[in-house]
mmCIF file of N, CA and C in Angstrom:
data_model
loop_
_atom_site.group_PDB
_atom_site.id
_atom_site.type_symbol
_atom_site.label_atom_id
_atom_site.label_comp_id
_atom_site.label_asym_id
_atom_site.label_seq_id
_atom_site.Cartn_x
_atom_site.Cartn_y
_atom_site.Cartn_z
ATOM 1 N N MET A 241 25.878 47.302 -88.270
ATOM 2 C CA MET A 241 26.316 46.996 -86.926
ATOM 3 C C MET A 241 27.719 47.292 -86.421
ATOM 4 N N ASP A 242 27.430 47.643 -84.877
ATOM 5 C CA ASP A 242 28.364 47.887 -84.550
ATOM 6 C C ASP A 242 29.771 46.861 -84.338
ATOM 7 N N LYS A 243 30.763 47.624 -84.261
ATOM 8 C CA LYS A 243 32.300 46.706 -84.103
ATOM 9 C C LYS A 243 32.312 45.090 -83.587
ATOM 10 N N LYS A 244 32.137 45.722 -82.122
ATOM 11 C CA LYS A 244 32.128 44.792 -81.251
ATOM 12 C C LYS A 244 30.697 43.600 -81.840
ATOM 13 N N MET A 245 29.786 44.024 -82.087
ATOM 14 C CA MET A 245 28.641 42.870 -82.408
ATOM 15 C C MET A 245 29.301 41.989 -83.778
ATOM 16 N N LYS A 246 29.760 42.653 -84.466
ATOM 17 C CA LYS A 246 30.408 41.805 -85.757
ATOM 18 C C LYS A 246 31.463 41.039 -85.004
ATOM 19 N N GLU A 247 32.096 41.529 -83.849
ATOM 20 C CA GLU A 247 33.181 40.317 -83.794
ATOM 21 C C GLU A 247 32.680 38.977 -82.841
ATOM 22 N N ILE A 248 31.826 39.417 -81.968
ATOM 23 C CA ILE A 248 31.000 38.482 -81.745
ATOM 24 C C ILE A 248 30.203 37.810 -82.476
ATOM 25 N N LEU A 249 29.378 38.242 -83.571
ATOM 26 C CA LEU A 249 29.026 37.150 -84.605
ATOM 27 C C LEU A 249 29.639 36.099 -85.038
ATOM 28 N N ASP A 250 30.863 37.198 -85.563
ATOM 29 C CA ASP A 250 32.724 36.247 -86.186
ATOM 30 C C ASP A 250 32.531 35.102 -85.527
ATOM 31 N N HIS A 251 32.843 35.303 -84.174
ATOM 32 C CA HIS A 251 33.517 34.116 -83.069
ATOM 33 C C HIS A 251 32.460 33.063 -83.394
ATOM 34 N N ALA A 252 31.305 33.387 -82.959
ATOM 35 C CA ALA A 252 30.019 32.387 -83.022
ATOM 36 C C ALA A 252 30.468 31.589 -83.814
ATOM 37 N N ILE A 253 29.846 32.674 -85.310
ATOM 38 C CA ILE A 253 30.233 31.480 -86.744
ATOM 39 C C ILE A 253 31.353 30.757 -86.920
ATOM 40 N N TYR A 254 32.393 31.743 -86.842
ATOM 41 C CA TYR A 254 33.740 30.821 -87.252
ATOM 42 C C TYR A 254 35.130 30.345 -86.308
ATOM 43 N N GLY A 255 34.800 30.415 -85.216
ATOM 44 C CA GLY A 255 35.368 30.253 -83.952
ATOM 45 C C GLY A 255 36.201 31.117 -83.756
ATOM 46 N N THR A 256 37.085 30.813 -82.648
ATOM 47 C CA THR A 256 38.220 32.430 -81.968
ATOM 48 C C THR A 256 39.590 32.129 -82.991
ATOM 49 N N PRO A 257 39.742 32.794 -83.627
ATOM 50 C CA PRO A 257 40.694 33.325 -84.811
ATOM 51 C C PRO A 257 41.892 32.706 -84.232
ATOM 52 N N GLU A 258 42.504 31.870 -84.717
ATOM 53 C CA GLU A 258 43.882 31.270 -84.232
ATOM 54 C C GLU A 258 45.076 32.474 -83.865
ATOM 55 N N ILE A 259 46.069 32.512 -83.617
ATOM 56 C CA ILE A 259 47.423 33.445 -83.858
ATOM 57 C C ILE A 259 48.746 32.881 -84.886
ATOM 58 N N LYS A 260 49.157 33.473 -85.461
ATOM 59 C CA LYS A 260 50.438 32.924 -86.158
ATOM 60 C C LYS A 260 50.218 31.846 -86.638
ATOM 61 N N PRO A 261 48.482 30.878 -87.125
ATOM 62 C CA PRO A 261 48.897 29.960 -87.627
ATOM 63 C C PRO A 261 50.252 28.955 -88.291
ATOM 64 N N GLU A 262 50.795 29.808 -89.328
ATOM 65 C CA GLU A 262 51.797 29.292 -89.769
ATOM 66 C C GLU A 262 52.893 28.717 -89.140
ATOM 67 N N GLU A 263 52.846 29.941 -88.384
ATOM 68 C CA GLU A 263 53.854 29.652 -87.310
ATOM 69 C C GLU A 263 53.998 28.308 -86.361
ATOM 70 N N ARG A 264 53.235 28.205 -85.992
ATOM 71 C CA ARG A 264 52.364 27.002 -85.587
ATOM 72 C C ARG A 264 51.999 25.643 -86.104
ATOM 73 N N ALA A 265 52.034 25.568 -87.143
ATOM 74 C CA ALA A 265 52.471 24.307 -88.195
ATOM 75 C C ALA A 265 53.587 24.228 -88.244
ATOM 76 N N LEU A 266 54.558 24.935 -88.504
ATOM 77 C CA LEU A 266 55.667 25.093 -88.982
ATOM 78 C C LEU A 266 56.562 24.309 -87.436
ATOM 79 N N PHE A 267 56.249 24.733 -85.830
ATOM 80 C CA PHE A 267 56.908 24.446 -84.987
ATOM 81 C C PHE A 267 56.099 23.276 -84.451
ATOM 82 N N LEU A 268 55.066 22.614 -84.793
ATOM 83 C CA LEU A 268 54.528 21.764 -84.242
ATOM 84 C C LEU A 268 53.432 22.285 -82.601
ATOM 85 N N THR A 269 52.985 23.478 -83.238
ATOM 86 C CA THR A 269 51.755 23.749 -82.593
ATOM 87 C C THR A 269 52.115 24.978 -81.125
ATOM 88 N N THR A 270 53.499 25.261 -81.278
ATOM 89 C CA THR A 270 53.878 26.731 -80.303
ATOM 90 C C THR A 270 54.477 27.575 -81.196
ATOM 91 N N PHE A 271 55.043 28.505 -80.252
ATOM 92 C CA PHE A 271 54.854 29.889 -81.040
ATOM 93 C C PHE A 271 56.833 29.716 -81.204
ATOM 94 N N ARG A 272 57.427 30.277 -82.240
ATOM 95 C CA ARG A 272 59.069 30.454 -81.904
ATOM 96 C C ARG A 272 59.844 31.250 -80.911
ATOM 97 N N GLU A 273 59.217 31.624 -80.695
ATOM 98 C CA GLU A 273 59.679 32.568 -79.645
ATOM 99 C C GLU A 273 59.854 31.673 -78.182
ATOM 100 N N ARG A 274 58.924 30.759 -78.038
ATOM 101 C CA ARG A 274 59.100 30.267 -77.207
ATOM 102 C C ARG A 274 60.000 29.325 -76.786
ATOM 103 N N ILE A 275 60.771 28.979 -78.547
ATOM 104 C CA ILE A 275 61.560 27.424 -78.191
ATOM 105 C C ILE A 275 62.883 27.442 -77.896
ATOM 106 N N HIS A 276 63.317 26.310 -76.996
ATOM 107 C CA HIS A 276 65.019 26.149 -76.277
ATOM 108 C C HIS A 276 65.770 26.028 -77.536
ATOM 109 N N VAL A 277 64.927 24.591 -77.976
ATOM 110 C CA VAL A 277 65.947 23.595 -78.727
ATOM 111 C C VAL A 277 64.642 22.898 -79.750
ATOM 112 N N ALA A 278 65.387 22.873 -81.311
ATOM 113 C CA ALA A 278 63.918 22.389 -82.679
ATOM 114 C C ALA A 278 65.452 21.059 -82.940
ATOM 115 N N LEU A 279 64.759 20.401 -83.295
ATOM 116 C CA LEU A 279 65.481 19.177 -84.428
ATOM 117 C C LEU A 279 64.218 18.933 -85.278
ATOM 118 N N THR A 280 65.192 18.701 -86.758
ATOM 119 C CA THR A 280 64.062 18.154 -87.855
ATOM 120 C C THR A 280 64.063 16.864 -87.502
ATOM 121 N N LYS A 281 63.020 15.896 -88.824
ATOM 122 C CA LYS A 281 62.807 14.919 -88.703
ATOM 123 C C LYS A 281 64.468 14.293 -88.856
ATOM 124 N N SER A 282 65.020 14.058 -89.960
ATOM 125 C CA SER A 282 66.463 13.822 -89.872
ATOM 126 C C SER A 282 67.041 13.713 -88.733
ATOM 127 N N GLN A 283 67.303 14.488 -87.898
ATOM 128 C CA GLN A 283 67.724 14.710 -86.331
ATOM 129 C C GLN A 283 67.689 13.722 -85.618
ATOM 130 N N VAL A 284 66.459 13.737 -85.056
ATOM 131 C CA VAL A 284 65.099 12.718 -84.613
ATOM 132 C C VAL A 284 65.683 10.997 -84.797
ATOM 133 N N ILE A 285 65.727 10.820 -86.408
ATOM 134 C CA ILE A 285 65.789 9.462 -86.949
ATOM 135 C C ILE A 285 66.819 8.971 -86.741
ATOM 136 N N LYS A 286 68.015 9.995 -86.412
ATOM 137 C CA LYS A 286 69.606 9.782 -86.800
ATOM 138 C C LYS A 286 69.062 9.037 -85.051
ATOM 139 N N ALA A 287 70.296 8.231 -85.086
ATOM 140 C CA ALA A 287 70.960 7.083 -83.892
ATOM 141 C C ALA A 287 71.134 7.692 -82.577
ATOM 142 N N GLY A 288 70.193 7.833 -81.283
ATOM 143 C CA GLY A 288 70.513 8.188 -80.530
ATOM 144 C C GLY A 288 69.689 9.280 -79.570
ATOM 145 N N THR A 289 70.669 10.536 -79.057
ATOM 146 C CA THR A 289 69.690 11.646 -78.850
ATOM 147 C C THR A 289 70.814 12.751 -78.653
ATOM 148 N N TYR A 290 69.914 13.695 -78.938
ATOM 149 C CA TYR A 290 71.139 15.335 -78.802
ATOM 150 C C TYR A 290 71.376 15.258 -77.472
ATOM 151 N N ASP A 291 72.324 16.032 -77.184
ATOM 152 C CA ASP A 291 72.675 15.889 -75.751
ATOM 153 C C ASP A 291 72.168 17.463 -74.963
ATOM 154 N N GLU A 292 72.196 18.308 -76.675
ATOM 155 C CA GLU A 292 71.593 19.951 -76.679
ATOM 156 C C GLU A 292 69.953 19.313 -75.375
ATOM 157 N N VAL A 293 69.340 19.064 -76.158
ATOM 158 C CA VAL A 293 68.064 18.416 -76.023
ATOM 159 C C VAL A 293 67.628 17.976 -74.229
ATOM 160 N N ILE A 294 69.025 17.126 -73.881
ATOM 161 C CA ILE A 294 68.754 16.499 -72.733
ATOM 162 C C ILE A 294 69.156 17.647 -71.743
ATOM 163 N N ASN A 295 70.369 18.244 -72.362
ATOM 164 C CA ASN A 295 71.398 19.578 -71.107
ATOM 165 C C ASN A 295 69.884 20.484 -70.536
ATOM 166 N N VAL A 296 69.039 21.166 -72.005
ATOM 167 C CA VAL A 296 67.698 21.698 -71.599
ATOM 168 C C VAL A 296 66.719 21.089 -70.501
ATOM 169 N N MET A 297 66.422 19.771 -70.761
ATOM 170 C CA MET A 297 65.476 19.438 -70.160
ATOM 171 C C MET A 297 65.684 19.416 -68.625
ATOM 172 N N LYS A 298 67.372 19.038 -68.757
ATOM 173 C CA LYS A 298 67.847 18.894 -67.247
ATOM 174 C C LYS A 298 68.026 19.981 -66.490
ATOM 175 N N THR A 299 67.977 21.472 -66.723
ATOM 176 C CA THR A 299 68.452 22.448 -66.684
ATOM 177 C C THR A 299 67.427 23.948 -66.428
ATOM 178 N N LYS A 300 66.355 23.609 -67.563
ATOM 179 C CA LYS A 300 65.258 24.539 -67.717
ATOM 180 C C LYS A 300 63.934 24.075 -66.585
ATOM 181 N N ARG A 301 63.315 24.721 -66.645
ATOM 182 C CA ARG A 301 61.761 24.471 -65.823
ATOM 183 C C ARG A 301 61.061 24.721 -66.672
ATOM 184 N N ASN A 302 59.426 24.245 -66.852
ATOM 185 C CA ASN A 302 58.217 25.369 -66.921
ATOM 186 C C ASN A 302 58.574 24.298 -68.738
ATOM 187 N N LEU A 303 58.777 23.422 -69.304
ATOM 188 C CA LEU A 303 59.147 22.776 -70.389
ATOM 189 C C LEU A 303 57.756 21.917 -71.304
ATOM 190 N N LYS A 304 57.866 22.045 -72.188
ATOM 191 C CA LYS A 304 56.626 21.414 -72.648
ATOM 192 C C LYS A 304 57.719 20.879 -74.119
ATOM 193 N N LEU A 305 57.358 19.080 -74.704
ATOM 194 C CA LEU A 305 58.268 18.678 -75.222
ATOM 195 C C LEU A 305 57.150 18.103 -76.200
ATOM 196 N N PHE A 306 57.302 18.667 -78.060
ATOM 197 C CA PHE A 306 56.203 18.416 -78.890
ATOM 198 C C PHE A 306 57.439 18.076 -79.798
ATOM 199 N N LEU A 307 56.398 16.672 -80.225
ATOM 200 C CA LEU A 307 57.060 15.408 -81.172
ATOM 201 C C LEU A 307 55.995 15.571 -82.641
ATOM 202 N N ASN A 308 57.206 15.139 -83.794
ATOM 203 C CA ASN A 308 56.148 14.918 -84.532
ATOM 204 C C ASN A 308 55.385 13.463 -85.189
ATOM 205 N N GLY A 309 54.315 13.315 -84.963
ATOM 206 C CA GLY A 309 53.135 12.355 -85.027
ATOM 207 C C GLY A 309 53.645 11.363 -86.323
ATOM 208 N N ASN A 310 54.105 11.931 -87.076
ATOM 209 C CA ASN A 310 54.629 11.302 -88.533
ATOM 210 C C ASN A 310 55.365 10.454 -88.368
ATOM 211 N N LEU A 311 56.352 10.561 -87.362
ATOM 212 C CA LEU A 311 57.594 9.335 -87.307
ATOM 213 C C LEU A 311 56.919 8.221 -86.415
ATOM 214 N N SER A 312 57.557 7.630 -86.234
ATOM 215 C CA SER A 312 57.448 6.378 -85.854
ATOM 216 C C SER A 312 58.155 6.540 -83.738
ATOM 217 N N TYR A 313 56.818 5.783 -83.093
ATOM 218 C CA TYR A 313 57.285 5.928 -81.940
ATOM 219 C C TYR A 313 58.688 5.519 -81.507
ATOM 220 N N SER A 314 59.415 4.258 -81.966
ATOM 221 C CA SER A 314 60.427 3.848 -81.456
ATOM 222 C C SER A 314 61.510 4.830 -82.037
ATOM 223 N N ILE A 315 61.294 5.835 -82.711
ATOM 224 C CA ILE A 315 62.363 6.661 -83.174
ATOM 225 C C ILE A 315 62.515 7.854 -81.992
ATOM 226 N N TYR A 316 61.332 8.162 -82.053
ATOM 227 C CA TYR A 316 61.593 9.325 -80.166
ATOM 228 C C TYR A 316 61.150 9.032 -79.235
ATOM 229 N N SER A 317 61.441 7.439 -78.795
ATOM 230 C CA SER A 317 61.584 7.011 -77.487
ATOM 231 C C SER A 317 62.166 7.612 -76.675
ATOM 232 N N ASN A 318 63.530 7.150 -77.157
ATOM 233 C CA ASN A 318 64.339 7.740 -76.078
ATOM 234 C C ASN A 318 64.051 9.247 -75.539
ATOM 235 N N TYR A 319 63.869 10.365 -76.654
ATOM 236 C CA TYR A 319 63.333 11.605 -76.107
ATOM 237 C C TYR A 319 61.633 11.581 -75.053
ATOM 238 N N ILE A 320 61.443 11.021 -75.258
ATOM 239 C CA ILE A 320 59.973 10.535 -74.129
ATOM 240 C C ILE A 320 60.555 9.489 -73.045
ATOM 241 N N GLN A 321 61.549 8.978 -72.944
ATOM 242 C CA GLN A 321 62.443 8.832 -71.215
ATOM 243 C C GLN A 321 62.668 9.519 -70.772
ATOM 244 N N GLN A 322 63.234 10.065 -71.403
ATOM 245 C CA GLN A 322 64.387 11.520 -71.249
ATOM 246 C C GLN A 322 63.148 12.663 -70.325
ATOM 247 N N ALA A 323 62.207 12.758 -71.377
ATOM 248 C CA ALA A 323 61.329 13.315 -71.175
ATOM 249 C C ALA A 323 60.619 13.239 -69.716
ATOM 250 N N ASN A 324 60.267 11.919 -69.577
ATOM 251 C CA ASN A 324 59.633 11.566 -67.675
ATOM 252 C C ASN A 324 60.744 11.406 -67.162
ATOM 253 N N ALA A 325 61.703 11.201 -67.129
ATOM 254 C CA ALA A 325 62.746 11.061 -66.109
ATOM 255 C C ALA A 325 62.864 12.905 -65.563
ATOM 256 N N ASN A 326 62.968 13.810 -66.250
ATOM 257 C CA ASN A 326 63.165 15.341 -66.090
ATOM 258 C C ASN A 326 61.916 15.917 -66.231
ATOM 259 N N GLY A 327 60.766 14.988 -65.639
ATOM 260 C CA GLY A 327 59.039 15.438 -65.403
ATOM 261 C C GLY A 327 59.109 16.682 -66.831
ATOM 262 N N VAL A 328 59.084 16.515 -67.965
ATOM 263 C CA VAL A 328 58.890 17.621 -68.584
ATOM 264 C C VAL A 328 57.963 16.819 -69.972
ATOM 265 N N PRO A 329 56.574 17.185 -69.758
ATOM 266 C CA PRO A 329 55.349 16.916 -70.779
ATOM 267 C C PRO A 329 55.640 16.778 -71.728
ATOM 268 N N PHE A 330 54.665 15.959 -72.830
ATOM 269 C CA PHE A 330 54.829 15.763 -73.960
ATOM 270 C C PHE A 330 53.583 16.019 -74.786
ATOM 271 N N THR A 331 53.806 16.371 -75.644
ATOM 272 C CA THR A 331 52.490 16.098 -76.860
ATOM 273 C C THR A 331 52.776 15.749 -77.951
ATOM 274 N N ILE A 332 52.366 14.619 -78.717
ATOM 275 C CA ILE A 332 52.672 14.245 -79.946
ATOM 276 C C ILE A 332 51.724 14.926 -80.934
ATOM 277 N N VAL A 333 52.484 15.400 -81.826
ATOM 278 C CA VAL A 333 51.268 16.756 -82.915
ATOM 279 C C VAL A 333 51.636 15.897 -83.946
ATOM 280 N N THR A 334 50.625 15.399 -84.689
ATOM 281 C CA THR A 334 49.915 15.049 -86.294
ATOM 282 C C THR A 334 49.703 16.380 -87.157
ATOM 283 N N PRO A 335 51.008 16.254 -87.502
ATOM 284 C CA PRO A 335 51.167 17.629 -88.574
ATOM 285 C C PRO A 335 50.038 17.807 -89.954
ATOM 286 N N THR A 336 49.256 18.938 -89.918
ATOM 287 C CA THR A 336 48.304 19.018 -91.207
ATOM 288 C C THR A 336 49.176 19.685 -92.409
ATOM 289 N N THR A 337 50.435 20.516 -92.346
ATOM 290 C CA THR A 337 51.021 20.535 -93.163
ATOM 291 C C THR A 337 52.269 20.152 -93.147
ATOM 292 N N ASN A 338 53.145 20.408 -94.102
ATOM 293 C CA ASN A 338 54.646 19.902 -94.150
ATOM 294 C C ASN A 338 55.235 21.045 -93.016
ATOM 295 N N THR A 339 55.940 19.920 -91.749
ATOM 296 C CA THR A 339 57.080 20.704 -91.577
ATOM 297 C C THR A 339 58.094 20.182 -91.547
ATOM 298 N N PRO A 340 59.537 20.467 -91.648
ATOM 299 C CA PRO A 340 60.704 19.629 -91.093
ATOM 300 C C PRO A 340 61.361 19.462 -89.987
ATOM 301 N N PHE A 341 60.619 20.206 -88.941
ATOM 302 C CA PHE A 341 60.793 19.496 -87.292
ATOM 303 C C PHE A 341 60.140 18.362 -87.206
ATOM 304 N N GLY A 342 60.827 18.088 -86.178
ATOM 305 C CA GLY A 342 60.193 16.526 -85.691
ATOM 306 C C GLY A 342 60.151 16.460 -84.710
ATOM 307 N N LEU A 343 61.086 17.326 -83.681
ATOM 308 C CA LEU A 343 60.588 17.675 -81.975
ATOM 309 C C LEU A 343 60.849 19.333 -82.040
ATOM 310 N N VAL A 344 60.561 19.519 -81.623
ATOM 311 C CA VAL A 344 60.279 20.912 -80.588
ATOM 312 C C VAL A 344 60.464 20.827 -79.484
ATOM 313 N N LEU A 345 61.524 21.600 -78.426
ATOM 314 C CA LEU A 345 61.244 21.819 -76.570
ATOM 315 C C LEU A 345 61.115 23.086 -76.741
ATOM 316 N N ALA A 346 60.281 23.713 -76.011
ATOM 317 C CA ALA A 346 59.768 24.451 -75.367
ATOM 318 C C ALA A 346 59.558 25.342 -74.219
ATOM 319 N N ASP A 347 59.366 26.320 -73.791
ATOM 320 C CA ASP A 347 58.982 26.999 -72.506
ATOM 321 C C ASP A 347 57.092 26.449 -72.727
ATOM 322 N N GLY A 348 56.499 26.401 -71.629
ATOM 323 C CA GLY A 348 55.185 26.054 -71.604
ATOM 324 C C GLY A 348 54.816 27.141 -72.038
ATOM 325 N N THR A 349 54.809 28.615 -71.168
ATOM 326 C CA THR A 349 54.047 30.078 -71.230
ATOM 327 C C THR A 349 55.131 31.089 -71.750
ATOM 328 N N ASP A 350 56.019 31.182 -71.566
ATOM 329 C CA ASP A 350 56.900 32.511 -71.882
ATOM 330 C C ASP A 350 57.844 32.315 -73.119
ATOM 331 N N ALA A 351 58.413 33.260 -73.895
ATOM 332 C CA ALA A 351 59.231 33.575 -74.707
ATOM 333 C C ALA A 351 60.417 33.479 -73.972
ATOM 334 N N VAL A 352 61.657 33.214 -74.881
ATOM 335 C CA VAL A 352 62.795 32.624 -74.275
ATOM 336 C C VAL A 352 63.652 33.626 -75.047
ATOM 337 N N SER A 353 64.778 34.211 -74.515
ATOM 338 C CA SER A 353 65.368 35.081 -75.539
ATOM 339 C C SER A 353 67.059 34.369 -75.706
ATOM 340 N N ARG A 354 66.513 34.008 -77.060
ATOM 341 C CA ARG A 354 67.784 33.029 -77.894
ATOM 342 C C ARG A 354 67.717 33.220 -78.696
ATOM 343 N N GLN A 355 68.879 33.771 -79.961
ATOM 344 C CA GLN A 355 69.094 34.230 -81.213
ATOM 345 C C GLN A 355 68.550 32.559 -82.227
ATOM 346 N N SER A 356 69.184 31.446 -81.333
ATOM 347 C CA SER A 356 69.149 30.288 -82.516
ATOM 348 C C SER A 356 68.411 29.040 -82.055
ATOM 349 N N PHE A 357 68.036 28.501 -82.153
ATOM 350 C CA PHE A 357 67.289 27.364 -81.304
ATOM 351 C C PHE A 357 67.565 26.213 -82.070
ATOM 352 N N VAL A 358 68.028 26.251 -83.372
ATOM 353 C CA VAL A 358 68.129 24.634 -84.318
ATOM 354 C C VAL A 358 69.952 24.613 -84.007
ATOM 355 N N ILE A 359 70.097 22.870 -84.012
ATOM 356 C CA ILE A 359 71.525 22.513 -83.897
ATOM 357 C C ILE A 359 71.609 22.394 -85.233
ATOM 358 N N GLU A 360 72.932 23.000 -86.206
ATOM 359 C CA GLU A 360 72.945 23.067 -87.729
ATOM 360 C C GLU A 360 74.376 21.905 -87.909
ATOM 361 N N ASP A 361 73.862 20.660 -88.058
ATOM 362 C CA ASP A 361 74.506 19.906 -88.661
ATOM 363 C C ASP A 361 74.399 19.147 -90.008
ATOM 364 N N ASP A 362 74.835 18.335 -90.372
ATOM 365 C CA ASP A 362 74.586 17.178 -91.614
ATOM 366 C C ASP A 362 73.265 17.240 -91.972
ATOM 367 N N TRP A 363 72.470 16.446 -90.947
ATOM 368 C CA TRP A 363 71.323 16.226 -90.959
ATOM 369 C C TRP A 363 70.093 17.554 -90.982
ATOM 370 N N TYR A 364 70.636 18.524 -90.095
ATOM 371 C CA TYR A 364 69.591 19.919 -90.742
ATOM 372 C C TYR A 364 70.252 20.712 -91.837
ATOM 373 N N ILE A 365 71.048 20.584 -92.581
ATOM 374 C CA ILE A 365 70.990 20.691 -94.000
ATOM 375 C C ILE A 365 70.500 20.121 -94.715
ATOM 376 N N GLN A 366 70.554 18.846 -94.267
ATOM 377 C CA GLN A 366 69.972 17.963 -95.231
ATOM 378 C C GLN A 366 68.306 18.016 -95.557
ATOM 379 N N ASP A 367 67.764 18.455 -94.584
ATOM 380 C CA ASP A 367 66.400 18.481 -94.391
ATOM 381 C C ASP A 367 65.923 20.016 -94.921
ATOM 382 N N THR A 368 66.664 21.032 -94.331
ATOM 383 C CA THR A 368 66.339 22.362 -95.113
ATOM 384 C C THR A 368 66.691 22.845 -96.338
ATOM 385 N N GLU A 369 67.176 21.593 -96.595
ATOM 386 C CA GLU A 369 67.618 21.892 -98.417
ATOM 387 C C GLU A 369 66.691 21.384 -99.068
ATOM 388 N N GLU A 370 66.051 20.355 -98.281
ATOM 389 C CA GLU A 370 64.835 19.387 -99.283
ATOM 390 C C GLU A 370 63.796 20.733 -99.093
ATOM 391 N N ASN A 371 62.882 21.243 -98.230
ATOM 392 C CA ASN A 371 62.137 22.203 -98.009
ATOM 393 C C ASN A 371 62.139 23.310 -98.208
#
């Protein structure tokens, strides 16, 4: 059987192959290269909001906010209010694997040239040491 025919049959039987499934599971369905800023679950649970997240929402366009659905709505409602105020669509994702991330703010379609997208505070260190 020729290669093209095998690919067509495999797609019909198994579905379209997913690109970087481990990365997408870790970052709440988005790709690392699209992330502007990401917060761990403890950082999201902490009272208030991170200015870094709000500043990106105010200054960048074509964003999408991904929130960890394993957290309570009341914990991330401040971020949803800010996203609505700044015209940033959001998606609540229920992870199927363990992830330390509670919030990911990413570009909707393009890669972002950024070395680090995490905020390394005590909460971040606590979450990354647990995983």
